[in-house]
């Protein structure tokens, strides 16, 4: 075969016919039409089933036509692209479903009186009652946990970035990773075993915030560590050159440069522990009445409230669970969105 | 002020003291973190031992959970089986979807769509697990009965899909909820690795006329394998530790059964949440013992993930 012959085979393979946008539209319209007819003529029904069936039919038709016109390789490529699109849909759909369901169910019950009343003396089938005690409890528990975890986590991060060299630092870093994978219920059981069983203390908001601290720590350490690492060494060297001590350099120069990033990490950590239920179940226990004092006696919390109301075999109780879930989800999502917007603003400036 | 030599010395010494104190604080915090990890193991063991001694049957092989009965009898077998089964099923569903999402956000979606898509999937990780549980309980469980019935009807000859005719609060439903919760972890880690694929490998695939899928298969997937593996292992850790969502969705029993469509099954974590309120002294110790088993499983999983990633990244570099 001559060189020209080879070149023409190659080029004919390269310019092989491709499906036009017009034919893709035609396939789509055809599949929808076939699905409509099938759903009208056979016992198949349901909106979800319709969408799934039409999508599957479209992909099958597209792949077949593509295989006939464009060849096997293109057909396979189109099939995989369809699968990737389907996967994205499958991942986004649950979020939309959960958010939509929570908003629809939650707004039906949510009201000013729901936010400002407690569940004291309210029976499970009564329509009144509210989550005031749970909001106070969650604010105090998460607030205390933040007060403990942030300075602690920052110091660990400073150690890892500014001081550690050698084996001990790697050891600490390794166990920060291990702590990240700690199931939240185990953190709760740890505080239960230590604080309540071994030390004989009672259930309290403080016990819950200790468990939350264990869960917040690795998140705070990792995010602060990342931020401290990207502070340029020239800042540190400039400070040393002026004869400033190392610790003053860290506190006055390095930390402020990384502040916005650290705040973002702390907010994400707060958002994470605000939704934690399992560790609070075994340390805070839950309480229908208001308990302002986080250091003594069982307290309520938003996620615990959702869990306990959801477990009741009663429609009004489950509706209360949805309303509390809506409040919880709003708090967590607002924290997340604000944290990410902040991160974006800062990264654009640097 | 410090014109005399002694004054200068004093000044330097106080300055060094400030540095030394700060260094000790930072190093002490690192050490305190290690102490907490050690204390978790120590106190779980201390509080579990009395209950394990009171157990009249073997902890590792007993199915039932009656620690406060006379005689006390409880075991981890059914719970551990349920934990592993639900988590593996969750991975079976979530890994393909998560890899698809990771490919979409790293290479398939146009720029304007890729960022919001990755962001939305990240938000999925922020939804509290109790809300997923509530959704699973009120929406998923009633709506899973119809597909479960058809699965049983057409595939009932496979042991997994056999059933006694009831459906709903099943291992299958719990696995779907866990899968939704594992997707953001797996896809985030896979995506991180996918976007680091060396540009020359991608360009080389394009240059020899590869289609997009051929480029993905020959350049991105081999390079991203370690990311997929470590994401999967971490997703497993998340799924096996999940407590509240599973406790809300499953109707608990203490049997080892492969019939994933039937109501029943239980996991270590969910069992702690559902039995904690009624537990007596031995019952609480027994729950702590089960928590210790969960702790050990997650430790093994985490060490395993690090070992795999370490080995693979070294292999990839050479």
XYZ file of C-alpha atoms in Angstrom:
668
model
C 0.000 0.000 0.000
C 1.338 3.400 -0.899
C 1.773 6.252 1.491
C -1.088 8.113 -0.193
C -3.285 5.073 0.292
C -2.514 4.942 4.040
C -3.135 8.645 4.387
C -6.507 8.416 2.675
C -7.635 5.505 4.907
C -6.595 7.466 7.980
C -8.297 10.644 6.847
C -11.470 8.818 5.878
C -11.492 7.330 9.395
C -10.989 10.793 10.848
C -13.728 12.485 8.877
C -16.188 9.667 9.305
C -19.805 10.824 9.526
C -20.888 12.163 12.906
C -24.417 12.548 14.175
C -25.651 16.099 13.722
C -27.446 18.084 16.427
C -30.557 17.670 14.313
C -30.460 13.866 14.451
C -29.850 13.922 18.228
C -32.993 16.046 18.665
C -34.897 13.652 16.411
C -33.834 10.670 18.566
C -34.883 12.521 21.739
C -38.310 13.462 20.354
C -38.783 9.906 19.073
C -37.990 8.317 22.463
C -40.363 10.652 24.318
C -43.107 9.884 21.818
C -42.580 6.120 22.139
C -42.607 6.426 25.958
C -45.847 8.451 25.932
C -47.512 5.830 23.736
C -46.214 2.979 25.916
C -47.436 4.650 29.111
C -50.841 5.277 27.578
C -51.231 1.762 26.164
C -49.724 -0.408 28.933
C -50.199 -0.510 32.753
C -46.907 1.397 33.235
C -47.363 4.638 35.191
C -45.711 7.169 37.482
C -43.680 10.314 36.767
C -40.393 8.870 38.056
C -40.849 5.685 36.039
C -41.644 7.792 32.950
C -38.437 9.819 33.279
C -36.274 6.755 33.967
C -37.782 4.805 31.099
C -37.479 7.688 28.610
C -33.857 8.303 29.638
C -32.925 4.624 29.316
C -34.661 4.405 25.939
C -32.881 7.561 24.698
C -29.457 6.223 25.685
C -30.180 2.848 24.059
C -31.420 4.452 20.844
C -28.543 6.930 20.743
C -25.942 4.204 21.252
C -27.497 1.969 18.602
C -27.790 4.726 15.993
C -24.295 5.928 16.809
C -22.907 2.410 16.415
C -24.531 2.128 12.963
C -23.540 5.589 11.706
C -20.386 6.553 13.606
C -18.896 3.167 14.440
C -18.297 1.206 17.663
C -15.733 3.541 19.232
C -17.930 6.643 18.975
C -20.918 4.651 20.196
C -19.014 3.531 23.286
C -17.891 7.106 23.884
C -21.472 8.377 23.690
C -22.644 5.621 26.041
C -20.032 6.544 28.660
C -20.890 10.248 28.374
C -24.539 9.367 28.990
C -23.552 7.304 32.028
C -21.495 10.189 33.448
C -24.450 12.550 33.016
C -26.734 9.988 34.689
C -24.307 9.663 37.631
C -24.309 13.426 38.129
C -28.083 13.383 38.143
C -28.135 10.489 40.606
C -25.848 12.401 42.963
C -27.684 15.727 42.771
C -31.166 14.225 42.955
C -30.982 13.114 46.642
C -29.912 16.606 47.701
C -32.833 18.166 45.852
C -35.189 15.511 47.226
C -34.028 15.953 50.824
C -34.028 19.762 50.651
C -37.370 19.920 48.855
C -38.994 17.467 51.233
C -37.641 19.251 54.312
C -38.785 22.673 53.090
C -42.245 21.415 52.079
C -42.838 19.480 55.306
C -41.041 21.910 57.611
C -42.694 25.174 56.574
C -46.112 23.682 57.349
C -45.306 23.595 61.083
C -42.622 26.237 61.460
C -43.893 29.404 63.163
C -42.855 32.032 65.675
C -44.456 30.103 68.514
C -42.668 26.892 67.428
C -39.336 28.695 67.821
C -40.140 30.287 71.190
C -41.886 27.465 73.093
C -40.545 24.307 74.710
C -41.918 20.765 74.778
C -42.511 20.821 78.531
C -45.814 19.117 79.324
C -46.642 18.650 75.623
C -47.872 15.156 74.746
C -46.652 13.608 71.497
C -50.028 13.922 69.749
C -50.502 17.609 70.753
C -49.957 20.064 67.935
C -48.393 22.824 70.078
C -44.909 22.784 71.582
C -41.659 23.903 70.056
C -37.890 23.806 69.890
C -36.795 26.764 72.048
C -35.040 24.438 74.518
C -33.315 22.611 71.641
C -32.056 25.842 70.026
C -30.612 27.036 73.359
C -29.052 23.623 73.967
C -27.438 23.425 70.533
C -26.098 27.006 70.776
C -24.512 26.317 74.169
C -23.094 22.894 73.296
C -21.639 23.963 69.954
C -20.415 27.269 71.448
C -18.562 25.501 74.270
C -17.124 22.945 71.862
C -15.860 25.770 69.617
C -14.291 27.544 72.595
C -12.362 24.376 73.460
C -11.554 22.995 70.018
C -10.370 26.190 68.268
C -7.481 27.225 70.580
C -6.488 23.568 71.049
C -6.617 22.832 67.328
C -4.784 26.046 66.418
C -1.953 25.240 68.818
C -1.612 21.734 67.353
C -1.545 23.208 63.840
C 1.064 25.785 64.885
C 3.153 22.995 66.371
C 2.913 20.931 63.193
C 3.809 23.816 60.862
C 6.180 26.027 62.881
C 7.925 23.727 65.336
C 7.685 20.056 64.517
C 10.571 18.350 62.899
C 11.127 14.656 62.940
C 9.331 11.690 64.312
C 7.055 13.177 66.992
C 5.521 15.640 64.528
C 4.834 12.890 61.990
C 3.320 10.814 64.796
C 0.939 13.630 65.805
C 0.050 14.294 62.177
C -0.722 10.617 61.651
C -3.079 10.517 64.630
C -4.864 13.662 63.448
C -5.710 11.616 60.345
C -6.850 8.680 62.461
C -9.022 11.043 64.521
C -10.660 12.308 61.322
C -11.985 8.798 60.725
C -13.308 8.369 64.265
C -17.046 7.515 64.139
C -19.031 10.157 66.022
C -20.787 7.562 68.185
C -17.387 6.343 69.432
C -16.479 9.901 70.476
C -19.757 10.021 72.393
C -19.152 6.645 74.034
C -15.655 7.783 75.042
C -17.012 10.805 76.952
C -19.778 8.617 78.376
C -17.229 6.059 79.619
C -14.835 8.716 80.954
C -17.040 11.543 82.249
C -20.263 9.838 83.245
C -19.253 6.273 84.192
C -15.668 6.676 85.440
C -15.925 10.164 86.977
C -19.562 9.827 88.057
C -20.764 13.093 86.495
C -24.319 13.552 85.223
C -25.535 13.973 81.650
C -24.966 17.599 80.674
C -24.500 19.942 77.763
C -20.837 20.202 78.710
C -20.347 16.443 78.367
C -21.825 16.766 74.865
C -19.537 19.641 73.969
C -16.505 17.580 75.037
C -17.568 14.863 72.592
C -18.089 17.504 69.891
C -14.609 18.901 70.674
C -13.070 15.499 69.881
C -14.905 15.568 66.539
C -14.026 19.199 65.730
C -10.328 18.935 66.565
C -9.027 17.109 63.468
C -11.028 19.368 61.119
C -9.695 22.521 62.784
C -6.117 21.198 62.854
C -6.100 20.143 59.194
C -7.643 23.349 57.828
C -5.469 25.618 59.996
C -2.393 23.584 59.026
C -3.142 24.047 55.314
C -3.561 27.788 55.810
C -0.395 28.245 57.888
C 1.613 26.295 55.308
C 0.780 28.730 52.510
C 1.912 31.782 54.482
C 5.108 32.730 52.599
C 8.387 32.150 54.465
C 9.537 35.638 53.464
C 7.069 37.082 55.999
C 8.605 34.990 58.784
C 12.162 35.801 57.682
C 11.391 39.503 57.501
C 10.086 39.384 61.039
C 13.121 37.481 62.340
C 15.404 39.948 60.581
C 13.859 42.736 62.658
C 14.840 40.767 65.770
C 11.298 39.718 66.658
C 10.942 36.538 68.675
C 9.514 33.428 67.077
C 6.340 33.284 69.145
C 5.541 36.935 68.533
C 6.149 36.332 64.829
C 3.694 33.425 64.862
C 1.011 35.272 66.819
C 1.343 38.725 65.243
C 2.506 37.985 61.690
C 1.717 34.414 60.621
C -1.706 33.938 62.232
C -3.200 37.241 60.969
C -2.040 36.456 57.400
C -3.832 33.112 57.549
C -6.817 34.368 59.553
C -9.514 34.353 56.867
C -8.678 30.800 55.830
C -8.651 29.640 59.426
C -12.061 31.249 60.046
C -13.422 29.399 57.002
C -12.120 26.083 58.348
C -13.572 26.758 61.797
C -16.986 27.574 60.308
C -16.997 24.327 58.324
C -16.049 22.448 61.495
C -18.905 24.137 63.392
C -21.316 23.244 60.581
C -20.168 19.646 60.778
C -20.699 19.198 64.518
C -23.965 21.163 64.648
C -25.657 18.296 62.840
C -24.121 15.547 65.002
C -26.736 13.479 66.814
C -25.169 10.227 67.946
C -22.540 11.612 70.365
C -25.118 13.867 72.037
C -27.516 10.971 72.521
C -25.130 9.271 74.967
C -23.828 12.447 76.682
C -26.566 15.143 76.678
C -29.485 12.699 76.639
C -32.242 15.151 75.587
C -34.789 17.041 77.655
C -38.285 18.307 76.759
C -37.943 21.236 79.176
C -35.612 24.210 79.010
C -32.289 23.859 80.844
C -30.156 26.972 80.528
C -27.225 25.558 82.469
C -24.966 23.478 80.203
C -22.909 22.267 83.183
C -25.648 20.433 85.038
C -28.416 18.095 84.008
C -29.696 16.753 80.704
C -30.203 19.295 77.924
C -32.027 19.325 74.625
C -30.405 19.804 71.220
C -31.779 20.280 67.713
C -30.526 17.056 66.125
C -31.547 15.037 69.205
C -35.002 16.608 69.016
C -35.342 15.569 65.366
C -34.249 12.023 66.236
C -36.556 11.553 69.222
C -39.632 13.055 67.507
C -38.970 11.047 64.332
C -38.988 7.843 66.362
C -42.508 8.455 67.687
C -45.319 6.642 65.871
C -47.365 9.807 65.504
C -47.946 12.194 62.592
C -47.813 15.457 64.606
C -44.546 14.379 66.227
C -43.012 13.545 62.840
C -44.150 16.928 61.501
C -42.383 18.601 64.434
C -39.278 16.593 63.495
C -39.441 18.005 59.946
C -39.785 21.589 61.184
C -36.780 21.155 63.494
C -34.864 19.495 60.639
C -35.581 22.557 58.474
C -34.140 24.882 61.128
C -31.105 22.603 61.527
C -30.475 22.350 57.785
C -30.803 26.143 57.370
C -28.207 26.771 60.092
C -25.781 24.212 58.638
C -26.186 25.301 55.022
C -25.877 29.017 55.844
C -22.646 28.301 57.755
C -21.364 26.300 54.772
C -22.265 28.846 52.125
C -20.847 31.783 54.107
C -17.632 29.856 54.794
C -17.171 29.014 51.118
C -17.946 32.507 49.888
C -15.413 33.823 52.394
C -12.840 31.310 51.149
C -13.468 32.373 47.547
C -13.131 36.094 48.333
C -9.850 35.523 50.138
C -8.347 33.245 47.501
C -9.165 35.790 44.776
C -7.313 38.508 46.643
C -4.128 36.541 47.306
C 17.656 50.591 79.591
C 19.877 47.599 79.033
C 23.203 49.384 78.904
C 24.785 47.109 81.495
C 25.783 43.618 80.389
C 23.687 41.993 83.106
C 20.576 43.864 81.975
C 21.121 42.708 78.423
C 21.428 39.108 79.592
C 18.221 39.380 81.608
C 16.392 40.819 78.640
C 17.557 38.021 76.359
C 16.612 35.413 78.932
C 13.021 36.665 79.334
C 12.704 36.784 75.582
C 13.847 33.194 75.316
C 11.416 32.262 78.085
C 8.478 33.591 76.035
C 9.568 31.458 73.105
C 10.065 28.415 75.315
C 6.608 28.747 76.904
C 4.906 29.100 73.525
C 6.814 26.154 72.144
C 5.815 24.061 75.154
C 2.162 25.072 74.714
C 2.161 24.044 71.064
C 4.061 20.817 71.650
C 1.892 20.064 74.700
C -1.245 20.430 72.574
C 0.162 17.928 70.097
C 0.898 15.554 72.960
C -2.588 16.135 74.432
C -4.099 15.045 71.142
C -2.179 11.770 71.380
C -3.330 11.406 75.008
C -6.969 11.795 73.899
C -6.572 9.063 71.284
C -4.980 6.770 73.864
C -7.679 7.649 76.431
C -10.410 6.685 73.952
C -8.973 3.171 73.712
C -8.241 2.881 77.453
C -11.634 4.041 78.751
C -13.631 2.021 76.233
C -11.703 -1.096 77.295
C -12.038 -0.310 81.029
C -15.812 0.114 80.839
C -16.324 -2.830 78.488
C -14.450 -5.440 80.549
C -17.015 -5.878 83.416
C -19.831 -6.419 80.908
C -17.728 -8.866 78.879
C -17.037 -10.818 82.080
C -20.747 -10.919 82.888
C -21.564 -12.276 79.429
C -22.389 -15.969 79.754
C -22.009 -16.631 76.028
C -19.250 -15.911 73.557
C -19.115 -12.220 72.628
C -17.744 -12.893 69.165
C -20.210 -15.542 68.008
C -23.496 -14.817 69.832
C -26.247 -13.318 67.711
C -28.695 -12.008 70.291
C -28.404 -8.895 72.429
C -29.761 -9.421 75.968
C -27.027 -8.063 78.253
C -29.423 -7.149 81.061
C -31.177 -10.512 81.026
C -30.521 -13.305 83.512
C -28.241 -14.870 82.544
C -26.669 -12.025 80.578
C -26.076 -12.979 76.961
C -24.985 -10.776 74.119
C -22.698 -10.905 71.100
C -21.362 -8.830 68.245
C -21.805 -11.392 65.425
C -25.141 -10.251 63.948
C -24.298 -6.562 64.440
C -20.856 -6.771 62.850
C -22.306 -8.756 59.946
C -25.021 -6.123 59.439
C -22.518 -3.266 59.627
C -20.242 -4.816 57.014
C -23.132 -5.864 54.739
C -24.841 -2.440 54.720
C -21.526 -0.651 54.181
C -20.454 -2.940 51.324
C -23.841 -2.583 49.608
C -23.617 1.182 50.067
C -20.212 1.147 48.354
C -21.576 -1.027 45.531
C -24.081 1.737 44.797
C -22.010 4.808 45.591
C -18.587 4.043 44.061
C -19.728 3.925 40.390
C -21.917 6.999 40.870
C -19.177 8.890 42.711
C -16.539 8.065 40.066
C -19.007 9.248 37.419
C -19.546 12.512 39.278
C -15.801 12.931 39.733
C -15.282 12.465 35.967
C -18.123 14.894 35.253
C -16.660 17.613 37.461
C -13.048 17.034 36.376
C -13.297 16.360 32.625
C -16.803 16.048 31.182
C -18.834 19.036 32.330
C -18.203 22.452 30.768
C -16.453 24.930 33.076
C -19.558 26.907 33.963
C -21.283 23.726 35.131
C -18.377 21.829 36.713
C -17.882 24.211 39.639
C -21.547 24.430 40.734
C -21.887 20.654 40.335
C -18.884 19.957 42.562
C -20.240 22.500 45.029
C -23.695 20.896 45.177
C -22.189 17.452 45.737
C -20.068 18.927 48.550
C -23.235 20.348 50.125
C -24.580 16.811 50.199
C -21.847 16.063 52.742
C -23.033 18.951 54.901
C -26.604 17.719 55.347
C -26.873 16.331 58.909
C -27.240 12.557 59.066
C -30.407 12.804 61.147
C -32.093 14.640 58.258
C -31.075 11.844 55.867
C -32.538 9.401 58.373
C -35.808 11.307 58.556
C -35.967 11.427 54.751
C -35.209 7.713 54.552
C -37.912 6.929 57.092
C -40.758 9.010 55.655
C -39.954 9.037 51.931
C -37.588 6.250 50.929
C -39.045 3.375 52.994
C -42.627 3.674 51.650
C -41.350 4.230 48.100
C -38.909 1.341 48.093
C -41.641 -1.259 48.550
C -42.680 -1.287 44.855
C -39.156 -1.688 43.386
C -38.322 -4.248 46.097
C -41.394 -6.268 45.129
C -40.411 -6.315 41.457
C -36.786 -7.172 42.289
C -38.055 -10.108 44.339
C -40.520 -11.089 41.617
C -37.969 -11.232 38.792
C -34.711 -12.022 40.652
C -36.062 -13.849 43.711
C -34.110 -17.006 42.819
C -30.904 -15.169 43.891
C -30.644 -15.547 47.713
C -30.085 -11.784 48.175
C -33.479 -10.942 46.708
C -35.451 -13.703 48.415
C -38.131 -12.469 50.783
C -40.951 -13.556 53.074
C -43.234 -11.121 51.256
C -42.710 -8.004 53.385
C -40.532 -5.074 52.334
C -39.583 -1.589 53.516
C -37.366 -0.968 56.542
C -34.677 -3.206 55.099
C -30.913 -3.459 54.677
C -31.533 -2.320 51.085
C -33.137 0.968 52.221
C -30.389 1.564 54.797
C -27.709 0.925 52.145
C -29.239 3.496 49.803
C -29.218 6.143 52.558
C -25.600 5.268 53.392
C -24.685 5.384 49.690
C -26.047 8.923 49.388
C -23.937 9.919 52.385
C -20.771 8.252 51.024
C -20.967 9.730 47.488
C -19.549 13.194 48.338
C -16.502 11.734 50.141
C -15.608 9.287 47.383
C -16.200 11.770 44.558
C -14.256 14.594 46.245
C -11.145 12.445 46.745
C -11.355 10.833 43.279
C -11.774 14.255 41.663
C -8.700 15.631 43.449
C -6.598 12.872 41.892
C -8.274 12.976 38.455
C -7.472 16.662 37.954
C -3.813 15.980 38.753
C -3.420 13.570 35.831
C -0.256 14.666 33.994
C -1.218 16.860 31.072
C 1.156 15.122 28.653
C -0.610 11.774 29.152
C -3.977 13.341 28.334
C -2.540 15.171 25.318
C -0.825 12.001 24.114
C -4.156 10.160 24.164
C -5.822 12.963 22.187
C -2.916 13.057 19.745
C -3.357 9.427 18.682
C -7.020 10.098 17.971
C -8.592 8.655 21.108
C -12.225 9.354 21.831
C -12.967 10.978 25.203
C -13.742 7.626 26.802
C -10.519 6.096 25.424
C -8.594 9.066 26.849
C -10.286 8.555 30.244
C -9.652 4.819 30.225
C -6.001 4.996 29.214
C -4.857 8.195 30.984
C -7.140 9.277 33.818
C -8.437 6.053 35.348
C -5.024 4.329 35.689
C -3.548 7.479 37.229
C -6.565 8.055 39.482
C -6.789 4.497 40.776
C -5.230 5.306 44.134
C -7.697 8.174 44.589
C -10.657 5.924 43.866
C -9.343 3.285 46.267
C -8.644 5.642 49.158
C -11.954 7.426 48.608
C -13.731 4.083 48.686
C -12.040 3.044 51.909
C -12.865 6.367 53.572
C -16.451 6.076 52.323
C -16.568 2.641 53.942
C -15.391 4.203 57.200
C -18.102 6.832 56.997
C -20.808 4.267 56.231
C -19.837 1.805 58.951
C -19.737 4.532 61.617
C -23.068 6.065 60.671
C -25.502 5.742 63.546
C -28.621 7.848 63.451
C -29.661 7.512 59.813
C -29.452 3.710 60.015
C -31.220 3.617 63.396
C -34.164 5.510 61.895
C -34.405 3.479 58.694
C -33.850 -0.122 59.885
C -36.309 -2.164 61.887
C -33.844 -3.937 64.120
C -33.485 -7.653 64.654
C -30.518 -9.831 65.617
C -30.238 -12.382 62.845
C -27.689 -13.048 60.147
C -29.636 -13.026 56.908
C -28.698 -12.252 53.324
C -32.273 -11.258 52.442
C -31.589 -7.572 51.934
C -35.129 -6.680 50.849
C -36.828 -7.934 54.026
C -37.314 -5.719 57.066
C -34.644 -6.448 59.647
C -30.907 -6.365 60.115
C -28.939 -4.119 62.435
C -25.564 -2.439 62.694
C -23.167 -1.891 65.582
C -23.652 1.876 65.547
C -27.431 1.859 65.103
C -27.774 -0.699 67.904
C -26.042 1.699 70.306
C -28.541 4.440 69.489
C -31.623 2.245 69.760
C -30.658 0.246 72.890
C -28.920 3.005 74.849
C -32.021 4.480 76.523
C -33.203 1.201 78.050
C -29.770 -0.221 78.928
C -28.943 -1.118 82.526
C -25.451 -1.265 83.992
C -24.293 -4.347 82.079
C -26.220 -3.192 79.027
C -24.243 0.054 78.903
C -20.964 -1.825 79.262
C -22.062 -4.149 76.473
C -22.820 -1.188 74.198
C -19.380 0.269 74.990
C -17.840 -3.104 74.111
C -19.611 -2.972 70.742
C -18.363 0.606 70.300
C -14.846 -0.664 70.944
C -15.255 -3.192 68.121
C -16.426 -0.374 65.827
C -13.413 1.718 66.874
C -11.042 -1.141 66.045
C -12.706 -1.725 62.652
C -12.383 1.956 61.708
C -8.748 1.999 62.856
C -7.961 -0.985 60.618
C -9.813 0.650 57.709
C -7.928 3.927 58.138
C -4.522 2.270 58.419
C -5.391 0.161 55.371
C -6.332 3.236 53.340
C -3.079 4.983 54.196
C -1.026 1.889 53.359
C -2.760 1.510 49.973
C -2.398 5.183 49.091
C 1.233 5.232 50.198
C 2.087 2.195 48.109
C 0.212 3.410 45.039
C 1.591 6.936 45.044
C 5.102 5.516 45.281
C 4.301 3.171 42.363
C 2.853 6.069 40.376
C 5.905 8.245 40.925
C 8.392 5.682 39.665
